[in-house]
mmCIF file of N, CA and C in Angstrom:
data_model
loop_
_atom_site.group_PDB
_atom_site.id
_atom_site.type_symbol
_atom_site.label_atom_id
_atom_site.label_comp_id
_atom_site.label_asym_id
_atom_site.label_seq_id
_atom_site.Cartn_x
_atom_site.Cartn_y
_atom_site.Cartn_z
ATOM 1 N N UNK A 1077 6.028 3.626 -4.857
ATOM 2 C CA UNK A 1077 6.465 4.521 -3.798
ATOM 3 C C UNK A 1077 7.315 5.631 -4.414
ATOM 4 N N UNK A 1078 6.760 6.697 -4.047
ATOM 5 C CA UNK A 1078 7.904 8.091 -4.379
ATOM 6 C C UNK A 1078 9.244 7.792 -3.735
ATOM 7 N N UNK A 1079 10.409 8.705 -4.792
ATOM 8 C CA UNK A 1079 11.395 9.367 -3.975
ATOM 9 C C UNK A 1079 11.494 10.297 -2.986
ATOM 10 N N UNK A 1080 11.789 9.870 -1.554
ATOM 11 C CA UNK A 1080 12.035 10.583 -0.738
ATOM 12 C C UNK A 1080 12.286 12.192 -0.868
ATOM 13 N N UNK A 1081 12.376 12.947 -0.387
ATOM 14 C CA UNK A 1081 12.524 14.587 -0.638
ATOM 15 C C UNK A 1081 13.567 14.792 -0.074
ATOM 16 N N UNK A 1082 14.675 15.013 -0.708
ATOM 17 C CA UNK A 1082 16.183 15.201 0.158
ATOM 18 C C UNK A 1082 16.985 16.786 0.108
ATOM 19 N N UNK A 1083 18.155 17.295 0.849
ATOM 20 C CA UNK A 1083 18.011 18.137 0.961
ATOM 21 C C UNK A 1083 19.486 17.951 -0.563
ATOM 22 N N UNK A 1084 19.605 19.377 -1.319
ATOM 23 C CA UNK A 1084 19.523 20.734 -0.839
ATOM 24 C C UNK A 1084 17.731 21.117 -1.042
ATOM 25 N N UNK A 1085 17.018 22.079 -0.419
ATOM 26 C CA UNK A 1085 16.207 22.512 -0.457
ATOM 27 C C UNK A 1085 15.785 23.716 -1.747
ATOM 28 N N UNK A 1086 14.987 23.764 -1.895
ATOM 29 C CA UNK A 1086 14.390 25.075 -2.806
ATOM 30 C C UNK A 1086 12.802 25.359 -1.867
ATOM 31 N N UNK A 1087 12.321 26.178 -2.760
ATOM 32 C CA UNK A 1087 11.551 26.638 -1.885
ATOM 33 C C UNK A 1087 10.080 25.969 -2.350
ATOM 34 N N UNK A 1088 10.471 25.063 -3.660
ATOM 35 C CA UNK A 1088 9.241 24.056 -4.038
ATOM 36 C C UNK A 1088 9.850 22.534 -3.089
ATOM 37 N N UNK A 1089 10.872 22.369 -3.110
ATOM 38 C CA UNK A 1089 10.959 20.916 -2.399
ATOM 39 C C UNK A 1089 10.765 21.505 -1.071
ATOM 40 N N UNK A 1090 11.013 22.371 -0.348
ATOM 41 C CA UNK A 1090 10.819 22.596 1.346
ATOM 42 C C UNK A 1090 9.522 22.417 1.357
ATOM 43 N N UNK A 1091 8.326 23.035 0.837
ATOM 44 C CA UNK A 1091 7.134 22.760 1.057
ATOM 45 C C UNK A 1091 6.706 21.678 0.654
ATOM 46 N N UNK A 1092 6.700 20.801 -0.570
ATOM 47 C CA UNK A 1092 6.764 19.481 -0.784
ATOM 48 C C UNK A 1092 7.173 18.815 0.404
ATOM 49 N N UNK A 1093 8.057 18.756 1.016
ATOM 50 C CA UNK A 1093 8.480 17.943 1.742
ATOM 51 C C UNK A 1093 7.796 17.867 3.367
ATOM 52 N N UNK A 1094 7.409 19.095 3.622
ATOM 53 C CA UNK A 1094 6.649 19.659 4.901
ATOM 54 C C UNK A 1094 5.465 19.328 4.783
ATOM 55 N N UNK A 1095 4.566 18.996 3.574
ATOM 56 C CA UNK A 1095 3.176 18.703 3.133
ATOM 57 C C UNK A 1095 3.424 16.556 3.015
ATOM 58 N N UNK A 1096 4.308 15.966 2.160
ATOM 59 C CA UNK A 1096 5.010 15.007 2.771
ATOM 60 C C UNK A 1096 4.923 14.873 4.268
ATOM 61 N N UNK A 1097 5.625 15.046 4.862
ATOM 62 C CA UNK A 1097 5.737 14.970 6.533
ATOM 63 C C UNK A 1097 4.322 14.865 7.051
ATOM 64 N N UNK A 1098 3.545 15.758 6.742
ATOM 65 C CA UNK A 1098 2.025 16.083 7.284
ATOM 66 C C UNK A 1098 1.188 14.937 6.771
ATOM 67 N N UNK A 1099 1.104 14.394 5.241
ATOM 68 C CA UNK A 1099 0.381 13.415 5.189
ATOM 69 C C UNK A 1099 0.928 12.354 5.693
ATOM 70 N N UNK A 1100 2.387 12.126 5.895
ATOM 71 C CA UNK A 1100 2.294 10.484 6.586
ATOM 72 C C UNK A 1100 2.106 10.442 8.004
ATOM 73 N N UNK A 1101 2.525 11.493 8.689
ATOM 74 C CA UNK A 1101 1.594 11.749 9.748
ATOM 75 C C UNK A 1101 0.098 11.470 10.019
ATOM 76 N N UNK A 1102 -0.538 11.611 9.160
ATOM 77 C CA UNK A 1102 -1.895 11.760 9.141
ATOM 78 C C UNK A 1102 -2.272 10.666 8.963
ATOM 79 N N UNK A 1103 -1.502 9.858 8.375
ATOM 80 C CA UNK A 1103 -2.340 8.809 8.035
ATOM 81 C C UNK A 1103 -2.237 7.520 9.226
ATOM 82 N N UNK A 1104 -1.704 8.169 10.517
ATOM 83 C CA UNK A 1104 -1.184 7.145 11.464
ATOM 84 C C UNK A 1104 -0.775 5.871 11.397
ATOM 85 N N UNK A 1105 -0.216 5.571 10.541
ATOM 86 C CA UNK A 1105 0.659 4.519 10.404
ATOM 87 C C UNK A 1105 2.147 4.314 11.050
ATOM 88 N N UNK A 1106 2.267 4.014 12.387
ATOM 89 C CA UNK A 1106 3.225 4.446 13.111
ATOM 90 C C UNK A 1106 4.724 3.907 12.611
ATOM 91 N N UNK A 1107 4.229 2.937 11.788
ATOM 92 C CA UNK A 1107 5.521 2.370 11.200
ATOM 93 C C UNK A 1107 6.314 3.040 9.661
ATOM 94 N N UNK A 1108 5.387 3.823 8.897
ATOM 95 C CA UNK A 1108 5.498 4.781 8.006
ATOM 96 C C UNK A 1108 6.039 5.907 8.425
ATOM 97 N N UNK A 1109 5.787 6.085 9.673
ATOM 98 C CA UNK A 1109 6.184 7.727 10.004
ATOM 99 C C UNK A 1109 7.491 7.546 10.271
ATOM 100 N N UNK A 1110 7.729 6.630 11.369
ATOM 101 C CA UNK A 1110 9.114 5.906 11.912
ATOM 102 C C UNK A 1110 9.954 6.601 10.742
ATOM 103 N N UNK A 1111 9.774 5.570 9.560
ATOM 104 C CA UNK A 1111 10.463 5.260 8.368
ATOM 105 C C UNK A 1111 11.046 7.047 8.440
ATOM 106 N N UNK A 1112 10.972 8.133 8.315
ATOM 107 C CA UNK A 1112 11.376 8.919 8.090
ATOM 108 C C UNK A 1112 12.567 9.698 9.360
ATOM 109 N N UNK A 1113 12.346 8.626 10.168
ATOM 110 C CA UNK A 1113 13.751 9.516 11.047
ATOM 111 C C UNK A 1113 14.883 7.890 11.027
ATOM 112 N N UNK A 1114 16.251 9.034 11.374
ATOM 113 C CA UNK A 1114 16.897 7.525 11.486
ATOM 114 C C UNK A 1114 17.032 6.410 12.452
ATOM 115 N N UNK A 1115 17.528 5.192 12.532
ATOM 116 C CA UNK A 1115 17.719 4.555 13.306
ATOM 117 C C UNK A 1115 17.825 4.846 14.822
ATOM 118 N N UNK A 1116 19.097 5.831 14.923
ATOM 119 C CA UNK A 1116 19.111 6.071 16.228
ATOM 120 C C UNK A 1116 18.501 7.568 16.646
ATOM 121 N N UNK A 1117 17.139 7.789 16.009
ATOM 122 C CA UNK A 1117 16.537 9.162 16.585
ATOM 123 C C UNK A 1117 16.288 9.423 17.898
ATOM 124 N N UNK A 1118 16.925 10.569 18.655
ATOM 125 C CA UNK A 1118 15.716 10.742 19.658
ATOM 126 C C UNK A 1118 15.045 11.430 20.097
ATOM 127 N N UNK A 1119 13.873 10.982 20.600
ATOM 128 C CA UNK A 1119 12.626 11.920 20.893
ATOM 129 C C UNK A 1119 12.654 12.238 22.220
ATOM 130 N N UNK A 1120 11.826 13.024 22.505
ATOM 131 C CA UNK A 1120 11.182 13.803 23.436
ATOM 132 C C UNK A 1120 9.973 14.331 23.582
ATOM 133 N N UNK A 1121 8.733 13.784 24.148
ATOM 134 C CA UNK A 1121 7.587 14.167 24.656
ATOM 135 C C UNK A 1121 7.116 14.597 25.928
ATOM 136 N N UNK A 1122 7.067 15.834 25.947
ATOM 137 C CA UNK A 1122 6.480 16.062 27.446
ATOM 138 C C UNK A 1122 8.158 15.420 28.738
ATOM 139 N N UNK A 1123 7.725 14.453 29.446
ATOM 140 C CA UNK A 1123 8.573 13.748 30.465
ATOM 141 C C UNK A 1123 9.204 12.849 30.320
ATOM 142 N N UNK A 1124 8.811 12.153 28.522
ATOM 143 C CA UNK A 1124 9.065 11.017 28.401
ATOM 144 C C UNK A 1124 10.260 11.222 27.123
ATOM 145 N N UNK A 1125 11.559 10.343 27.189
ATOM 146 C CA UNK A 1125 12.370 10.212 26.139
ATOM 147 C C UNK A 1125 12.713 9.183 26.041
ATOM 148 N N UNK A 1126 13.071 8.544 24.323
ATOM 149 C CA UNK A 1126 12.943 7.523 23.941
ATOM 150 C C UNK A 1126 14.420 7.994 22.912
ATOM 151 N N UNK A 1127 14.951 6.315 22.391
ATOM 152 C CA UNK A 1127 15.709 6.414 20.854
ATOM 153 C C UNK A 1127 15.331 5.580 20.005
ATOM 154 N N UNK A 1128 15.270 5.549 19.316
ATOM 155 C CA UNK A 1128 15.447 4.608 17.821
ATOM 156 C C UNK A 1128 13.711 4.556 17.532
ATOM 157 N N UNK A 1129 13.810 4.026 16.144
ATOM 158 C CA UNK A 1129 12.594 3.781 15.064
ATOM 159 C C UNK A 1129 11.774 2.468 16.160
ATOM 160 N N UNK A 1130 12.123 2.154 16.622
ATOM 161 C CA UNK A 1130 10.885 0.988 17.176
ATOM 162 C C UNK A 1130 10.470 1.540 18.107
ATOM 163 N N UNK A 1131 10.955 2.529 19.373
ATOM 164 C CA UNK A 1131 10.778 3.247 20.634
ATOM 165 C C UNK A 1131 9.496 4.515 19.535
ATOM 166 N N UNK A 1132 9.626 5.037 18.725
ATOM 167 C CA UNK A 1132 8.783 5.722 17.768
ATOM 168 C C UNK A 1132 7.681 5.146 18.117
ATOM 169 N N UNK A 1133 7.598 3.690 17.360
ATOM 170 C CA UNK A 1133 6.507 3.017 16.832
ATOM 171 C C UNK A 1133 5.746 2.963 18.167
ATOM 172 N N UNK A 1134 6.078 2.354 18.992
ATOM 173 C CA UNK A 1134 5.457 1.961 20.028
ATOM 174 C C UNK A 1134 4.917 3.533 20.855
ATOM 175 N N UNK A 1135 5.743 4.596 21.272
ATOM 176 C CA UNK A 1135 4.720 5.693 21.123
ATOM 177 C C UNK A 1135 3.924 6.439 20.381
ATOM 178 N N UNK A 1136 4.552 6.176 19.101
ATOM 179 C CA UNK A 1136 2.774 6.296 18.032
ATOM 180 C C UNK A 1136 1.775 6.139 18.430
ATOM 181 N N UNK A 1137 1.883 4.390 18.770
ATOM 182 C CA UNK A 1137 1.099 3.799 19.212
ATOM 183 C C UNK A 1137 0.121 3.899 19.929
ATOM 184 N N UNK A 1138 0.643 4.182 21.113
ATOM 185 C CA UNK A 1138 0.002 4.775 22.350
ATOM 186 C C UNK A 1138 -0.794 6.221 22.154
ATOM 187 N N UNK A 1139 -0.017 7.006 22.190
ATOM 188 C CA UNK A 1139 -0.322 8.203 21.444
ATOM 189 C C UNK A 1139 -1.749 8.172 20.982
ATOM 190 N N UNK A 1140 -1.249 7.963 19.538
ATOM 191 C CA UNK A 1140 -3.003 7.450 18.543
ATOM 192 C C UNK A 1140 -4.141 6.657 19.042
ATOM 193 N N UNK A 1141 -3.858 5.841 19.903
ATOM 194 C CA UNK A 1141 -5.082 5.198 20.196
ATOM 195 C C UNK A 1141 -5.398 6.173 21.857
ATOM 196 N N UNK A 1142 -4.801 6.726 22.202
ATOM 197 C CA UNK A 1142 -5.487 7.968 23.248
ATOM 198 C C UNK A 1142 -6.023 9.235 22.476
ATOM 199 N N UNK A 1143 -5.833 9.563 21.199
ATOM 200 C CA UNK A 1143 -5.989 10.439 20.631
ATOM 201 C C UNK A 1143 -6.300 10.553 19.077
ATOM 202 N N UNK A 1144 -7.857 9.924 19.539
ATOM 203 C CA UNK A 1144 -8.690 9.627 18.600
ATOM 204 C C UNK A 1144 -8.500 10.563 17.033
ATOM 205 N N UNK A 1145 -8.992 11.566 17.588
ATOM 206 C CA UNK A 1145 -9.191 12.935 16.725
ATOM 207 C C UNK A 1145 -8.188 14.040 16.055
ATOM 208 N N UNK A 1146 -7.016 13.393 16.768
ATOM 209 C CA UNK A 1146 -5.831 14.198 16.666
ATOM 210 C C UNK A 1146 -5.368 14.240 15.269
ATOM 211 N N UNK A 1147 -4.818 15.502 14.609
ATOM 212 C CA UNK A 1147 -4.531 15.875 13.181
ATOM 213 C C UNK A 1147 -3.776 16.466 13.347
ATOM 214 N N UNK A 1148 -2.245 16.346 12.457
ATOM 215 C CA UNK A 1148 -1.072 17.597 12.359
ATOM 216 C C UNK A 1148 -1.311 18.270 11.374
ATOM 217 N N UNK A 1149 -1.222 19.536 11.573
ATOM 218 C CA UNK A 1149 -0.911 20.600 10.773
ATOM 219 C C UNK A 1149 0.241 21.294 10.740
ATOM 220 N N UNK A 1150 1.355 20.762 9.714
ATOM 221 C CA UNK A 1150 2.671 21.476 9.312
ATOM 222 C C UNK A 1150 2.452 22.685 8.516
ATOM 223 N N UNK A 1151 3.279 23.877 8.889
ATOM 224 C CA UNK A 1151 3.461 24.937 7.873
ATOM 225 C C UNK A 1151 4.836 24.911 7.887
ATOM 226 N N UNK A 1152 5.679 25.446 6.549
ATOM 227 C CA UNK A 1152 6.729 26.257 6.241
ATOM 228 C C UNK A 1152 6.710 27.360 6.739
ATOM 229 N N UNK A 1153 7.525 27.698 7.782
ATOM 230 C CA UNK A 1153 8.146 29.110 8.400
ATOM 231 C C UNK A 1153 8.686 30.157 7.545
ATOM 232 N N UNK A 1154 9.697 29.564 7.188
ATOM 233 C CA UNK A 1154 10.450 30.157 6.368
ATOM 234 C C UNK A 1154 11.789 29.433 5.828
ATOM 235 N N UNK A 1155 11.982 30.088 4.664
ATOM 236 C CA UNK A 1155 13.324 29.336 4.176
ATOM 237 C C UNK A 1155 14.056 30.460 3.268
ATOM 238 N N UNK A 1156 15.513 30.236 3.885
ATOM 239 C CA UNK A 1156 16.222 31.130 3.474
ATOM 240 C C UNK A 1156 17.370 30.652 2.448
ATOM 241 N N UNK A 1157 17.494 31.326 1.554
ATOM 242 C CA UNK A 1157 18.674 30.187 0.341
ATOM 243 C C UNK A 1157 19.542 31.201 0.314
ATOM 244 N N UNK A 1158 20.710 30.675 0.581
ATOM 245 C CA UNK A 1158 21.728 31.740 0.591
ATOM 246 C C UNK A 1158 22.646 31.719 -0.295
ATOM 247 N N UNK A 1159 22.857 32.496 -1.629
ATOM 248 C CA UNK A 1159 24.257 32.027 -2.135
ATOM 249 C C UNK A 1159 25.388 33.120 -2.358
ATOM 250 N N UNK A 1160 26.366 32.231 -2.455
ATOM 251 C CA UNK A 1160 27.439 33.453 -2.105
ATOM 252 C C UNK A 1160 28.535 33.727 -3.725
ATOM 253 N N UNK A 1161 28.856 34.408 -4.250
ATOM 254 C CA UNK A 1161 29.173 34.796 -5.350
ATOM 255 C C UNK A 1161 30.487 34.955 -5.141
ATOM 256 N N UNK A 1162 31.556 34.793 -5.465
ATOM 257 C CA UNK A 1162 33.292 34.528 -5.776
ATOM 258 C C UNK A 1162 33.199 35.668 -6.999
ATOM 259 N N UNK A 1163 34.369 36.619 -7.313
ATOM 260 C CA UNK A 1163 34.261 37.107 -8.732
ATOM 261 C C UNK A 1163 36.138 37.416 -8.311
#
């Protein structure tokens, strides 16, 4: 198993990490995806809100098996690195 992609960001780990996100997505494994938010995350779909990594799993769940065909496609927006210079 790889190391996770943590922040500070550059503009090779932001996309690494956004291409990351997209394949474990993809690979619907609702318990893999979980793995990447924390314990007490919460979501929001449409009407429905949930917290934590098991409330995830179980709408994965659902989710994926209504939505056979379904594929994410993540892009990088943009990323801005800011640094600030002292003299």
């Amino acid at each position: 198993m790889t190391e996770p992609i943590k922040p500070p960001f550059n503009e090779e780990t932001a996309r690494a990490k956004v291409v990351a996100a997209q394949d474990a997505w993809n690979t619907r494994n609702p318990e893999l995806v979980a793995q990447a938010y924390t314990p007490d995350s919460q979501w929001r779909n449409r009407i429905e809100f949930f917290t934590g990594r098991q409330a995830i799993i179980e709408f994965l769940k659902r989710k994926w098996a209504k939505e056979l065909d379904y594929r994410l496609m993540k892009e990088l927006w943009i990323i801005v690195i800011l640094k600030i210079v002292f003299l």
